[in-house]
Amino acid sequence: MRTPMTPTTTTTSTGVTGAVGASYTRVEGRDKVTGSARYAAEVPFAELAHGWLVLSTIARGRISSVESDAVREMPGVLSVLHHGNAPRVDGDYVSMLGPPDPIVEVFQHDRVPFVGWPVALVVAETSEQAREAAEALVVKYEAEPHDVAFSAAHPDTYTPDGDNHQMEKGDLEAELAASAHVVDEEYTTPEEHHSPMEPHAAMARWDAGRLEVVDSNQGSTWVADELAKLFSLDPASVRVRSEHIGGAFGSKGLRVHQILAVMAATVLDRPVRVVLTRRQLFSLTGYRSPTAQRVRLGADADGRLRAVGHQAHSLTSKVHEFVEGSAGFGRPMYAADAHRSVNRVVRLDVPTPTFMRAPGEAPGSFALESAIDELAERTGLDPIALRARNEPDVGPVSGLPFGSRNLVSCFEEGARRFGWADRDPRPGLRREGRWLIGTGTAAATFPVIAMPSTAAVTAEADGTFTVRITASDVGTGARTALTLIAAEALEVAQDRVHVRIGDSDFGPAAISGGSMGTRSWGWAVTAAVRELREQLALGGDIPPQGITVRSDTSEYVFALAQKERHSYGAQFAEVAVDVTTGEVRVRRMLGIFAAGRIVNPLTARSQLVGGMIWGLSMALHEEAVRDQATGGHVGADFAGYHFAANADVPDIEADWVDDPDADDPVGIKGIGEIGIVGAAAAIANAVWHATGVRHRALPIRPDRVLDAAGVRDA
């Protein structure tokens, strides 16, 4: 049964039907809260078998034996797959993100490159039987020395190929030497993990010669295309469905669980489901690399920037290169005579990092926006005034025109609502009992991206319309947003539009990532609707099968003029620091964003607030620690990996300024990433304002606060 969408506000919209711009509850909301919406691990299949992964316990070496004979005799066990008996795959291909991580060539050799590398899959009639057998499986290794110690001074450090990793304009050293004020500091962030509430899960089966995978992913055509390449299949013979997804944040692309489900289904000729455990996510689904960043700023006596230098180190595995591009954050941000930004990488015996919400921008903004705050202190300028003084007219490095840039408007509106004008800029003065109180701010930006997509819109004989597009609703409300976009384009009521998503059979479409999903999909939907309306305008009855029009936005997307396209934001935070325990409590946060036309304010605000909460978590809690002796994590679970809970979340408000994108048919930019950007810096800057002590290493733990000079004696 379809749940009618109920408007929660009477917000005026520029659309004929009032769809885009008004707040609506989720189309699938009732299904989710009643449990009738089924996630990948819950969809029933006849004769379903269950796989359980066995992971390596060494950080580097070889598998000498997999002693599976006794395990095969255990109750319910159907098979034990490993490098000695698994089907062969071919990882020599290029996907939409380039060559794949060699981990996709699972069970193809006996090498172990990190702790948590898959070494076996036990398949049984029930998940309980599979788990018991997997825990009983004995795997022997020939261990080799390993290195998991990340440091910017590591000897195996290099600058990756590609112009994007090193950009320079002007003479940085000369401008620094000529500056009246210089900031030269190092900032560090730890390893962080996505850990979505819904773990990664996939079911695979062969049906009449066609491979079907029911999955939880950020792009069903993406996963289907890679599985076809990996298993040397005709792309038309692979179907991937992913209707409901309980969080992703960059981690749900092609991973080993989908591949192993396909392998097991092929060997057993029956459906097989593989669900990763919470602990397995820490080594198998990517993470955010730790960073060590050096920021150098030079400014005239009046605060005009002469130099912006940003060098960022991150780690990658020894089997596949991934770069956390933190140094790129400042390239579109501030005008200066000289800019230099370099990303450098350290190869270690660790799993490969991956994209994680606001990749590059989240850690990069902590470093640069903290340094900007330090420069404001040294110049005696208000932090907002300093940023406004260095607003660029064109891209500071690229020289390209801006699509639209409303960063100053975000700061003006945020300062008004936050009460910034009442702030005494001197640190360590405001006190309430044992609590020191401070406020801070930081800027945010994230690039605006569109990818070619296809969509099909059908005018049904009963007067309704069906939209089919391979979009992924990872919990953001994309299904509802597309319903509103289609309704506005069709000039019909929202309940006459039915949107179907998450099926690779619907054709190629952008992934849900990089804040590009709704923008890319909305473009495809409006293009299809435009042509459909032209056909309907010719008159005549609609046949029983309906009238279907299909769009492809490739031509439009590739024809976009080159511009600096970004969303922007201003983050504000107030903190209280307990001088006796070192505890930092965030009392309130405000984020004001310029992020294009907002399709559904209800879900958009949730996205922005969720990102801000994650920024709070980044500032104060999140820190994955590796044991140097074993190469594995210390506390790879929700007991050992700390993050913000309800008690940590204060009064948080997110809003936006008017900022439609003239180059998008709906006016969309994107909001998924930008909420986290700058949030950690705003909190760190507020801690300085409260205590007079700078914290350049995240998270700002109580022990670090107590160890900082000046706090114990405050």
PDB file of C-alpha atoms in Angstrom, residues 73-240:
ATOM      1  CA  GLU A  73      31.398 -32.258   8.741  1.00  0.00           C
ATOM      2  CA  MET A  74      29.688 -29.833  11.112  1.00  0.00           C
ATOM      3  CA  PRO A  75      25.863 -29.612  11.086  1.00  0.00           C
ATOM      4  CA  GLY A  76      24.383 -27.703   8.181  1.00  0.00           C
ATOM      5  CA  VAL A  77      27.696 -26.826   6.499  1.00  0.00           C
ATOM      6  CA  LEU A  78      27.412 -26.835   2.711  1.00  0.00           C
ATOM      7  CA  SER A  79      30.790 -25.516   1.577  1.00  0.00           C
ATOM      8  CA  VAL A  80      34.012 -23.820   2.657  1.00  0.00           C
ATOM      9  CA  LEU A  81      35.391 -21.523  -0.031  1.00  0.00           C
ATOM     10  CA  HIS A  82      38.983 -20.264   0.018  1.00  0.00           C
ATOM     11  CA  HIS A  83      41.877 -19.505  -2.323  1.00  0.00           C
ATOM     12  CA  GLY A  84      42.359 -23.168  -3.138  1.00  0.00           C
ATOM     13  CA  ASN A  85      38.876 -23.899  -4.481  1.00  0.00           C
ATOM     14  CA  ALA A  86      37.015 -20.650  -5.222  1.00  0.00           C
ATOM     15  CA  PRO A  87      35.776 -19.715  -8.715  1.00  0.00           C
ATOM     16  CA  ARG A  88      38.197 -17.565 -10.709  1.00  0.00           C
ATOM     17  CA  VAL A  89      37.526 -13.853 -11.287  1.00  0.00           C
ATOM     18  CA  ASP A  90      39.208 -11.205 -13.434  1.00  0.00           C
ATOM     19  CA  GLY A  91      40.042  -7.925 -11.713  1.00  0.00           C
ATOM     20  CA  ASP A  92      41.823  -6.456 -14.733  1.00  0.00           C
ATOM     21  CA  TYR A  93      39.234  -3.850 -15.657  1.00  0.00           C
ATOM     22  CA  VAL A  94      38.419  -0.190 -15.179  1.00  0.00           C
ATOM     23  CA  SER A  95      35.238   0.864 -13.406  1.00  0.00           C
ATOM     24  CA  MET A  96      33.648   4.294 -13.041  1.00  0.00           C
ATOM     25  CA  LEU A  97      36.167   5.009 -10.249  1.00  0.00           C
ATOM     26  CA  GLY A  98      39.189   3.553 -12.043  1.00  0.00           C
ATOM     27  CA  PRO A  99      40.941   0.209 -11.475  1.00  0.00           C
ATOM     28  CA  PRO A 100      39.335  -1.729  -8.608  1.00  0.00           C
ATOM     29  CA  ASP A 101      40.894  -2.405  -5.242  1.00  0.00           C
ATOM     30  CA  PRO A 102      42.546  -5.868  -5.552  1.00  0.00           C
ATOM     31  CA  ILE A 103      40.448  -7.011  -2.598  1.00  0.00           C
ATOM     32  CA  VAL A 104      37.715  -7.708  -5.192  1.00  0.00           C
ATOM     33  CA  GLU A 105      39.924 -10.559  -6.430  1.00  0.00           C
ATOM     34  CA  VAL A 106      39.021 -12.384  -3.253  1.00  0.00           C
ATOM     35  CA  PHE A 107      40.262 -15.981  -2.760  1.00  0.00           C
ATOM     36  CA  GLN A 108      42.466 -15.771  -5.854  1.00  0.00           C
ATOM     37  CA  HIS A 109      45.849 -16.182  -4.099  1.00  0.00           C
ATOM     38  CA  ASP A 110      47.427 -16.953  -0.749  1.00  0.00           C
ATOM     39  CA  ARG A 111      48.810 -13.467   0.026  1.00  0.00           C
ATOM     40  CA  VAL A 112      47.591 -11.536   3.118  1.00  0.00           C
ATOM     41  CA  PRO A 113      48.161  -7.746   2.905  1.00  0.00           C
ATOM     42  CA  PHE A 114      46.451  -6.655   6.157  1.00  0.00           C
ATOM     43  CA  VAL A 115      44.612  -7.843   9.266  1.00  0.00           C
ATOM     44  CA  GLY A 116      41.025  -8.617   8.330  1.00  0.00           C
ATOM     45  CA  TRP A 117      41.749  -9.821   4.778  1.00  0.00           C
ATOM     46  CA  PRO A 118      39.130 -12.460   3.735  1.00  0.00           C
ATOM     47  CA  VAL A 119      40.619 -15.958   3.856  1.00  0.00           C
ATOM     48  CA  ALA A 120      37.519 -18.210   3.799  1.00  0.00           C
ATOM     49  CA  LEU A 121      33.735 -18.260   3.524  1.00  0.00           C
ATOM     50  CA  VAL A 122      31.742 -20.915   5.330  1.00  0.00           C
ATOM     51  CA  VAL A 123      28.297 -21.534   3.813  1.00  0.00           C
ATOM     52  CA  ALA A 124      25.609 -23.343   5.779  1.00  0.00           C
ATOM     53  CA  GLU A 125      21.858 -23.825   5.968  1.00  0.00           C
ATOM     54  CA  THR A 126      21.497 -21.183   8.687  1.00  0.00           C
ATOM     55  CA  SER A 127      23.534 -18.156   9.667  1.00  0.00           C
ATOM     56  CA  GLU A 128      24.026 -19.626  13.147  1.00  0.00           C
ATOM     57  CA  GLN A 129      25.504 -22.821  11.694  1.00  0.00           C
ATOM     58  CA  ALA A 130      27.706 -20.813   9.342  1.00  0.00           C
ATOM     59  CA  ARG A 131      29.001 -18.660  12.189  1.00  0.00           C
ATOM     60  CA  GLU A 132      29.739 -21.614  14.462  1.00  0.00           C
ATOM     61  CA  ALA A 133      31.635 -23.379  11.701  1.00  0.00           C
ATOM     62  CA  ALA A 134      33.520 -20.221  10.687  1.00  0.00           C
ATOM     63  CA  GLU A 135      34.675 -19.700  14.260  1.00  0.00           C
ATOM     64  CA  ALA A 136      35.894 -23.315  14.363  1.00  0.00           C
ATOM     65  CA  LEU A 137      37.861 -23.077  11.100  1.00  0.00           C
ATOM     66  CA  VAL A 138      41.638 -23.279  11.554  1.00  0.00           C
ATOM     67  CA  VAL A 139      43.744 -21.187   9.168  1.00  0.00           C
ATOM     68  CA  LYS A 140      47.529 -21.264   9.424  1.00  0.00           C
ATOM     69  CA  TYR A 141      49.833 -18.526   8.189  1.00  0.00           C
ATOM     70  CA  GLU A 142      53.441 -17.683   7.437  1.00  0.00           C
ATOM     71  CA  ALA A 143      53.650 -14.234   8.994  1.00  0.00           C
ATOM     72  CA  GLU A 144      55.977 -11.496   7.770  1.00  0.00           C
ATOM     73  CA  PRO A 145      56.984  -8.189   9.409  1.00  0.00           C
ATOM     74  CA  HIS A 146      54.382  -5.462   8.969  1.00  0.00           C
ATOM     75  CA  ASP A 147      54.204  -1.677   9.215  1.00  0.00           C
ATOM     76  CA  VAL A 148      50.990   0.130  10.202  1.00  0.00           C
ATOM     77  CA  ALA A 149      52.500   3.257  11.836  1.00  0.00           C
ATOM     78  CA  PHE A 150      51.231   6.394  10.090  1.00  0.00           C
ATOM     79  CA  SER A 151      53.446   9.473  10.149  1.00  0.00           C
ATOM     80  CA  ALA A 152      54.084  12.404   7.831  1.00  0.00           C
ATOM     81  CA  ALA A 153      57.795  11.605   8.239  1.00  0.00           C
ATOM     82  CA  HIS A 154      57.396   7.990   7.055  1.00  0.00           C
ATOM     83  CA  PRO A 155      60.099   7.084   4.484  1.00  0.00           C
ATOM     84  CA  ASP A 156      57.567   5.469   2.116  1.00  0.00           C
ATOM     85  CA  THR A 157      55.825   8.778   1.426  1.00  0.00           C
ATOM     86  CA  TYR A 158      55.111  10.112  -2.061  1.00  0.00           C
ATOM     87  CA  THR A 159      53.045  12.605  -4.016  1.00  0.00           C
ATOM     88  CA  PRO A 160      50.462  10.775  -6.156  1.00  0.00           C
ATOM     89  CA  ASP A 161      50.283  11.259  -9.900  1.00  0.00           C
ATOM     90  CA  GLY A 162      47.691  13.657 -11.253  1.00  0.00           C
ATOM     91  CA  ASP A 163      47.378  17.428 -11.367  1.00  0.00           C
ATOM     92  CA  ASN A 164      44.650  17.382  -8.728  1.00  0.00           C
ATOM     93  CA  HIS A 165      47.099  16.353  -6.015  1.00  0.00           C
ATOM     94  CA  GLN A 166      49.500  19.274  -6.445  1.00  0.00           C
ATOM     95  CA  MET A 167      48.487  22.797  -7.442  1.00  0.00           C
ATOM     96  CA  GLU A 168      50.471  25.999  -7.232  1.00  0.00           C
ATOM     97  CA  LYS A 169      49.978  29.666  -8.090  1.00  0.00           C
ATOM     98  CA  GLY A 170      52.511  32.373  -7.358  1.00  0.00           C
ATOM     99  CA  ASP A 171      55.612  32.206  -5.127  1.00  0.00           C
ATOM    100  CA  LEU A 172      54.481  30.896  -1.748  1.00  0.00           C
ATOM    101  CA  GLU A 173      57.820  31.272   0.024  1.00  0.00           C
ATOM    102  CA  ALA A 174      58.301  34.853  -1.155  1.00  0.00           C
ATOM    103  CA  GLU A 175      54.804  35.885  -0.105  1.00  0.00           C
ATOM    104  CA  LEU A 176      55.229  34.275   3.319  1.00  0.00           C
ATOM    105  CA  ALA A 177      58.503  36.121   3.787  1.00  0.00           C
ATOM    106  CA  ALA A 178      56.808  39.412   2.902  1.00  0.00           C
ATOM    107  CA  SER A 179      53.825  38.850   5.218  1.00  0.00           C
ATOM    108  CA  ALA A 180      53.255  40.822   8.409  1.00  0.00           C
ATOM    109  CA  HIS A 181      51.449  37.900  10.030  1.00  0.00           C
ATOM    110  CA  VAL A 182      52.261  34.213   9.511  1.00  0.00           C
ATOM    111  CA  VAL A 183      50.549  31.056  10.755  1.00  0.00           C
ATOM    112  CA  ASP A 184      52.570  27.862  10.343  1.00  0.00           C
ATOM    113  CA  GLU A 185      50.988  24.965  12.227  1.00  0.00           C
ATOM    114  CA  GLU A 186      50.312  21.243  11.988  1.00  0.00           C
ATOM    115  CA  TYR A 187      46.892  19.663  12.481  1.00  0.00           C
ATOM    116  CA  THR A 188      46.042  15.977  12.785  1.00  0.00           C
ATOM    117  CA  THR A 189      42.900  13.884  12.482  1.00  0.00           C
ATOM    118  CA  PRO A 190      42.620  10.159  13.340  1.00  0.00           C
ATOM    119  CA  GLU A 191      41.310   7.183  11.384  1.00  0.00           C
ATOM    120  CA  GLU A 192      37.505   7.330  11.271  1.00  0.00           C
ATOM    121  CA  HIS A 193      34.841   4.838  10.171  1.00  0.00           C
ATOM    122  CA  HIS A 194      31.433   5.048   8.467  1.00  0.00           C
ATOM    123  CA  SER A 195      29.666   2.210  10.319  1.00  0.00           C
ATOM    124  CA  PRO A 196      26.141   2.673   8.875  1.00  0.00           C
ATOM    125  CA  MET A 197      23.312   1.328  11.016  1.00  0.00           C
ATOM    126  CA  GLU A 198      22.476  -1.276   8.369  1.00  0.00           C
ATOM    127  CA  PRO A 199      25.529  -3.518   7.868  1.00  0.00           C
ATOM    128  CA  HIS A 200      26.574  -4.500   4.364  1.00  0.00           C
ATOM    129  CA  ALA A 201      24.515  -7.432   3.051  1.00  0.00           C
ATOM    130  CA  ALA A 202      23.905  -9.137  -0.291  1.00  0.00           C
ATOM    131  CA  MET A 203      21.992 -12.134  -1.639  1.00  0.00           C
ATOM    132  CA  ALA A 204      22.943 -13.707  -4.970  1.00  0.00           C
ATOM    133  CA  ARG A 205      21.154 -16.311  -7.071  1.00  0.00           C
ATOM    134  CA  TRP A 206      20.987 -17.565 -10.629  1.00  0.00           C
ATOM    135  CA  ASP A 207      17.543 -17.374 -12.209  1.00  0.00           C
ATOM    136  CA  ALA A 208      17.071 -18.757 -15.732  1.00  0.00           C
ATOM    137  CA  GLY A 209      20.700 -18.059 -16.597  1.00  0.00           C
ATOM    138  CA  ARG A 210      20.640 -14.539 -15.176  1.00  0.00           C
ATOM    139  CA  LEU A 211      22.483 -13.399 -12.069  1.00  0.00           C
ATOM    140  CA  GLU A 212      20.316 -11.514  -9.572  1.00  0.00           C
ATOM    141  CA  VAL A 213      21.789  -9.716  -6.561  1.00  0.00           C
ATOM    142  CA  VAL A 214      19.722  -8.101  -3.805  1.00  0.00           C
ATOM    143  CA  ASP A 215      22.078  -5.668  -2.165  1.00  0.00           C
ATOM    144  CA  SER A 216      22.527  -2.544  -0.038  1.00  0.00           C
ATOM    145  CA  ASN A 217      24.489  -0.122  -2.174  1.00  0.00           C
ATOM    146  CA  GLN A 218      24.936   3.440  -3.430  1.00  0.00           C
ATOM    147  CA  GLY A 219      24.458   2.584  -7.097  1.00  0.00           C
ATOM    148  CA  SER A 220      22.921  -0.589  -8.490  1.00  0.00           C
ATOM    149  CA  THR A 221      24.165  -0.048 -12.054  1.00  0.00           C
ATOM    150  CA  TRP A 222      27.645   0.590 -10.641  1.00  0.00           C
ATOM    151  CA  VAL A 223      27.668  -2.723  -8.743  1.00  0.00           C
ATOM    152  CA  ALA A 224      26.046  -4.637 -11.633  1.00  0.00           C
ATOM    153  CA  ASP A 225      28.639  -3.324 -14.098  1.00  0.00           C
ATOM    154  CA  GLU A 226      31.549  -4.329 -11.857  1.00  0.00           C
ATOM    155  CA  LEU A 227      30.146  -7.793 -11.148  1.00  0.00           C
ATOM    156  CA  ALA A 228      29.707  -8.358 -14.878  1.00  0.00           C
ATOM    157  CA  LYS A 229      33.338  -7.395 -15.525  1.00  0.00           C
ATOM    158  CA  LEU A 230      34.677  -9.364 -12.584  1.00  0.00           C
ATOM    159  CA  PHE A 231      32.868 -12.594 -13.523  1.00  0.00           C
ATOM    160  CA  SER A 232      33.190 -12.063 -17.323  1.00  0.00           C
ATOM    161  CA  LEU A 233      29.413 -11.890 -17.824  1.00  0.00           C
ATOM    162  CA  ASP A 234      27.229 -10.137 -20.365  1.00  0.00           C
ATOM    163  CA  PRO A 235      26.127  -6.934 -18.579  1.00  0.00           C
ATOM    164  CA  ALA A 236      22.531  -7.646 -19.634  1.00  0.00           C
ATOM    165  CA  SER A 237      22.671 -10.915 -17.664  1.00  0.00           C
ATOM    166  CA  VAL A 238      23.264  -9.168 -14.309  1.00  0.00           C
ATOM    167  CA  ARG A 239      20.545  -7.493 -12.279  1.00  0.00           C
ATOM    168  CA  VAL A 240      21.206  -5.732  -8.966  1.00  0.00           C
TER     169      VAL A 240
END
